[in-house]
mmCIF file of C-alpha atoms in Angstrom:
data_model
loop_
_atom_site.group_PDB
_atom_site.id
_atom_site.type_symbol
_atom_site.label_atom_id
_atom_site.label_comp_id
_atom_site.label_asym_id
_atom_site.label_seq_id
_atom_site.Cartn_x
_atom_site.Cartn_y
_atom_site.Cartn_z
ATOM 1 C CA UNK A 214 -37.609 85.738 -56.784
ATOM 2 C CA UNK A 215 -40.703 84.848 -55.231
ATOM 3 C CA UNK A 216 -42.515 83.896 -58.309
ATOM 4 C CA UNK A 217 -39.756 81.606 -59.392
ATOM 5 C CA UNK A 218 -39.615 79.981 -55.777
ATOM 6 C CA UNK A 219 -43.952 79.483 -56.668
ATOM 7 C CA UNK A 220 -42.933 77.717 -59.741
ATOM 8 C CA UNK A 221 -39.668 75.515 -58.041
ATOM 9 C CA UNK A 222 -42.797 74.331 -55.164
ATOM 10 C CA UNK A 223 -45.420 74.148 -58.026
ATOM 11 C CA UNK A 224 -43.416 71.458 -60.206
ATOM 12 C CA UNK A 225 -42.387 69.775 -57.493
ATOM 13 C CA UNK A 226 -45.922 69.064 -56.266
ATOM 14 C CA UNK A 227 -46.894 68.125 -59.391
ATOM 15 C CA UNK A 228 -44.316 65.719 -60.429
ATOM 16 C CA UNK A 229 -42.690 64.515 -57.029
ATOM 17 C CA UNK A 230 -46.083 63.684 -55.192
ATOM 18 C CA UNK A 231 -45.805 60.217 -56.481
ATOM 19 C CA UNK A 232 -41.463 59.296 -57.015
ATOM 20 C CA UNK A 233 -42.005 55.982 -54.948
ATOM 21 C CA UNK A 234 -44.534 53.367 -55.110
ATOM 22 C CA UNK A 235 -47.819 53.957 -52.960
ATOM 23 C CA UNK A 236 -51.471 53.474 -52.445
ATOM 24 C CA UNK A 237 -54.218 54.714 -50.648
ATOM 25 C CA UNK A 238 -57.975 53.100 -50.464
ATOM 26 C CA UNK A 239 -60.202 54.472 -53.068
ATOM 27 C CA UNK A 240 -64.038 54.955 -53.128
ATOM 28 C CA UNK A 241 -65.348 53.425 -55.739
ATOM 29 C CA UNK A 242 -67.467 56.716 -56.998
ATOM 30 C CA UNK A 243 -64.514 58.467 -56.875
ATOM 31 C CA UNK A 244 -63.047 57.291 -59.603
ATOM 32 C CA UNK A 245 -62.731 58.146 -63.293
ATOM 33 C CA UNK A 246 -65.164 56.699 -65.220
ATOM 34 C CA UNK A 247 -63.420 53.911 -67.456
ATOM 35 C CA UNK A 248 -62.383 52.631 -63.623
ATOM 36 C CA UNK A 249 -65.962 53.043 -62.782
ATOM 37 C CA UNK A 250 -67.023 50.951 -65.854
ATOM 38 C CA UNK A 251 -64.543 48.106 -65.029
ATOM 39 C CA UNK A 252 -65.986 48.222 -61.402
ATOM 40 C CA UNK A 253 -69.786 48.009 -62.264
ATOM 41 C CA UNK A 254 -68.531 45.156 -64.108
ATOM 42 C CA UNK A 255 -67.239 42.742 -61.871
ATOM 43 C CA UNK A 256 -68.832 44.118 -58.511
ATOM 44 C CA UNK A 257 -71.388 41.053 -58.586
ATOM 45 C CA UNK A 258 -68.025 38.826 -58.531
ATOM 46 C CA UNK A 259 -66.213 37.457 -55.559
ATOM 47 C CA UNK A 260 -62.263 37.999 -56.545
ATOM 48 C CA UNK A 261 -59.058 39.897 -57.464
ATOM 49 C CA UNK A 262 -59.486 42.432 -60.456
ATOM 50 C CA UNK A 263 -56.651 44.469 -61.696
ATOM 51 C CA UNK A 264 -57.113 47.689 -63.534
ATOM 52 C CA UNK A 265 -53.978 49.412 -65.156
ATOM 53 C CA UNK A 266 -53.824 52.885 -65.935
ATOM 54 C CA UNK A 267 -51.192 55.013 -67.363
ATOM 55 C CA UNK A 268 -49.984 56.581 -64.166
ATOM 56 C CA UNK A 269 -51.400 54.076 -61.589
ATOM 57 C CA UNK A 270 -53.493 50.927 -61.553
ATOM 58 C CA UNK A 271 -56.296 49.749 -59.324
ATOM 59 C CA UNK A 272 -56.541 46.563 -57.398
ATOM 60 C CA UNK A 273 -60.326 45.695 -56.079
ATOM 61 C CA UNK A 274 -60.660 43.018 -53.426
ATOM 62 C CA UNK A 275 -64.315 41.645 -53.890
ATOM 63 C CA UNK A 276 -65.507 39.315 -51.132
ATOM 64 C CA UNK A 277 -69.263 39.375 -51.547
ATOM 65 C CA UNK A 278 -71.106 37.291 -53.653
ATOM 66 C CA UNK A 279 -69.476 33.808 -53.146
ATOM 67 C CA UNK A 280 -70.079 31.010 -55.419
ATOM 68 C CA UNK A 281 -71.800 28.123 -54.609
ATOM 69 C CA UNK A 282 -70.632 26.466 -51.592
ATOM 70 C CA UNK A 283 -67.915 29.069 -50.546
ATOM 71 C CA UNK A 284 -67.848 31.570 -47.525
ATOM 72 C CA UNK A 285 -67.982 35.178 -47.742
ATOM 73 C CA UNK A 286 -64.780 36.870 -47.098
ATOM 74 C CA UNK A 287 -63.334 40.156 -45.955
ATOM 75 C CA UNK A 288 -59.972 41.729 -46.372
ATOM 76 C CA UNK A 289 -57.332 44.086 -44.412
ATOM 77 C CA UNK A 290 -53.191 44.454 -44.369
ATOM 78 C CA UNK A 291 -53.290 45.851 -47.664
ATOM 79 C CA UNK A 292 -49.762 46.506 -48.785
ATOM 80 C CA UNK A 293 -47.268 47.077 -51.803
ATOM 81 C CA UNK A 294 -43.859 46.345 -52.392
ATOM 82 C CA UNK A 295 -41.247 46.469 -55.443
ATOM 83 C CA UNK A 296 -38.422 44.554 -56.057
ATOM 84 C CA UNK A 297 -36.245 45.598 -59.330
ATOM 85 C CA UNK A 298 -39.073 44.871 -62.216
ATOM 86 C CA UNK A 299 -41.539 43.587 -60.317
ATOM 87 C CA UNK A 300 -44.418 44.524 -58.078
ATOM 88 C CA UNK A 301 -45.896 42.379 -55.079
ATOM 89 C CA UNK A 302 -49.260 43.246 -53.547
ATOM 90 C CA UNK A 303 -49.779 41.463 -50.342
ATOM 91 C CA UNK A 304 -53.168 41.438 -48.523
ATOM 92 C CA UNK A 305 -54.711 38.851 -46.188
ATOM 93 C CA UNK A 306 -58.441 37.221 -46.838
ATOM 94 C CA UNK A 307 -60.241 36.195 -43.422
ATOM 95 C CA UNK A 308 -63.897 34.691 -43.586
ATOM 96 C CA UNK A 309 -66.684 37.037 -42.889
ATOM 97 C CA UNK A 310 -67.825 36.746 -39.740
ATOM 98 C CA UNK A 311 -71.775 38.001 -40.141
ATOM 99 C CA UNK A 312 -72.490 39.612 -36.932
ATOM 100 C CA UNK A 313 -69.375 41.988 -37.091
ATOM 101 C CA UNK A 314 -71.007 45.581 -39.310
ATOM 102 C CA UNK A 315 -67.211 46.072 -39.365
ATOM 103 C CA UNK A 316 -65.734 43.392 -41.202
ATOM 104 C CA UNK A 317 -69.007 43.343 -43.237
ATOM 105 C CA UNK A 318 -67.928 47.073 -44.716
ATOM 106 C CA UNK A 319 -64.238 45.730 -45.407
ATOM 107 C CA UNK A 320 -65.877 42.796 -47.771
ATOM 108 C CA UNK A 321 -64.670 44.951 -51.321
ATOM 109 C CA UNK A 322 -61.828 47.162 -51.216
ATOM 110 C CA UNK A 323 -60.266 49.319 -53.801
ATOM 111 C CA UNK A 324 -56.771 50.524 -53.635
ATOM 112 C CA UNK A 325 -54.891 53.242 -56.335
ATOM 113 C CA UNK A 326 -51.724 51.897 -56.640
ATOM 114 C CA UNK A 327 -49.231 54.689 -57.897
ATOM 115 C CA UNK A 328 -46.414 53.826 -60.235
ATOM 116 C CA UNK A 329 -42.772 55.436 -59.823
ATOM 117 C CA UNK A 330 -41.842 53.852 -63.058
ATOM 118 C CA UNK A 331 -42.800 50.776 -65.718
ATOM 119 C CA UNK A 332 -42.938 47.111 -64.021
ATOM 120 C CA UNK A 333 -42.937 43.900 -65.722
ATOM 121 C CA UNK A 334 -44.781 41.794 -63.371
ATOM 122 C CA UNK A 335 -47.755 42.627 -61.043
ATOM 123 C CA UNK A 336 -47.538 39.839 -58.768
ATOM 124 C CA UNK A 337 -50.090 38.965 -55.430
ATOM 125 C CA UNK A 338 -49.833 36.977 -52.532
ATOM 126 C CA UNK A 339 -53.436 36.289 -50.571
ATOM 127 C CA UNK A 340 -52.410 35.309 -46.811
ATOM 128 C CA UNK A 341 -48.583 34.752 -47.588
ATOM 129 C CA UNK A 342 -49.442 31.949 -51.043
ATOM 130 C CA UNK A 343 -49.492 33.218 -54.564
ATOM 131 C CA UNK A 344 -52.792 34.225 -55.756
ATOM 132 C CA UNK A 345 -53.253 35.241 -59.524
ATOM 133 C CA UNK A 346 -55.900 37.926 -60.673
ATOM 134 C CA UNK A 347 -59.545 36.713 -62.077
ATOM 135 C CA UNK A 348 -59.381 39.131 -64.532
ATOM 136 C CA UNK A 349 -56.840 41.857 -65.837
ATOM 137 C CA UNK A 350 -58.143 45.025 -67.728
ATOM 138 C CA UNK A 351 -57.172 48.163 -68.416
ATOM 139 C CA UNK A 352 -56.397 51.198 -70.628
#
């Protein structure tokens, strides 16, 4: 009886951890290395990057390394939301204020974004406006 209670709690870890649509924040070294790869890629970047996985996909906020002309930014209210088929990620973009180490550290965030199910559209809205990704990779 016991052992079969073990298994019941053992699948259920395994495949209920994840039944809704959530994130967390992500270290960038702490990720698998084809996520790693994109990352190196576009870290020198300011933008949006999307990275889709089988299970999940990644969304990394980069605010250093402006072009020409434009402010430095940094990032916070992170959030995700589904609606039928589609997926809205909603984050707000302030500009960097240079004497603030805090808002400095927030300037490139990476969030694993854990799918429930398949979604047709992976939309984002910057500061309440539509915002689409610079670039869209994945496996």
């Amino acid at each position: 009886m016991k052992k079969l209670l073990f298994v019941c709690v053992l699948v259920f870890l395994v495949t209920g951890c994840h039944s809704e649509l959530s994130f967390s924040e992500m270290k960038a070294g702490k990720v698998k290395k084809e996520v790693q790869s994109f990352l190196e890629s576009v870290e020198q970047d300011k933008g949006l990057y999307l990275y889709q996985a089988d299970t999940a996909f990644y969304v990394f906020l980069n605010g250093k390394n402006p072009p020409e002309g434009e402010e430095a930014v940094w990032f916070n209210d992170f959030d995700v939301k589904s609606d039928g088929d589609i997926v809205t990620i909603d984050y707000d973009e302030e500009k960097l204020d240079t004497s603030d180490e805090n808002e400095a550290q927030k300037q490139q965030r990476l969030y694993k974004i854990y799918r429930d199910k398949e979604y047709d559209v992976i939309k984002s809205m910057k500061n309440g406006e539509s915002k689409s990704f610079d670039i869209v990779s994945g496996e």
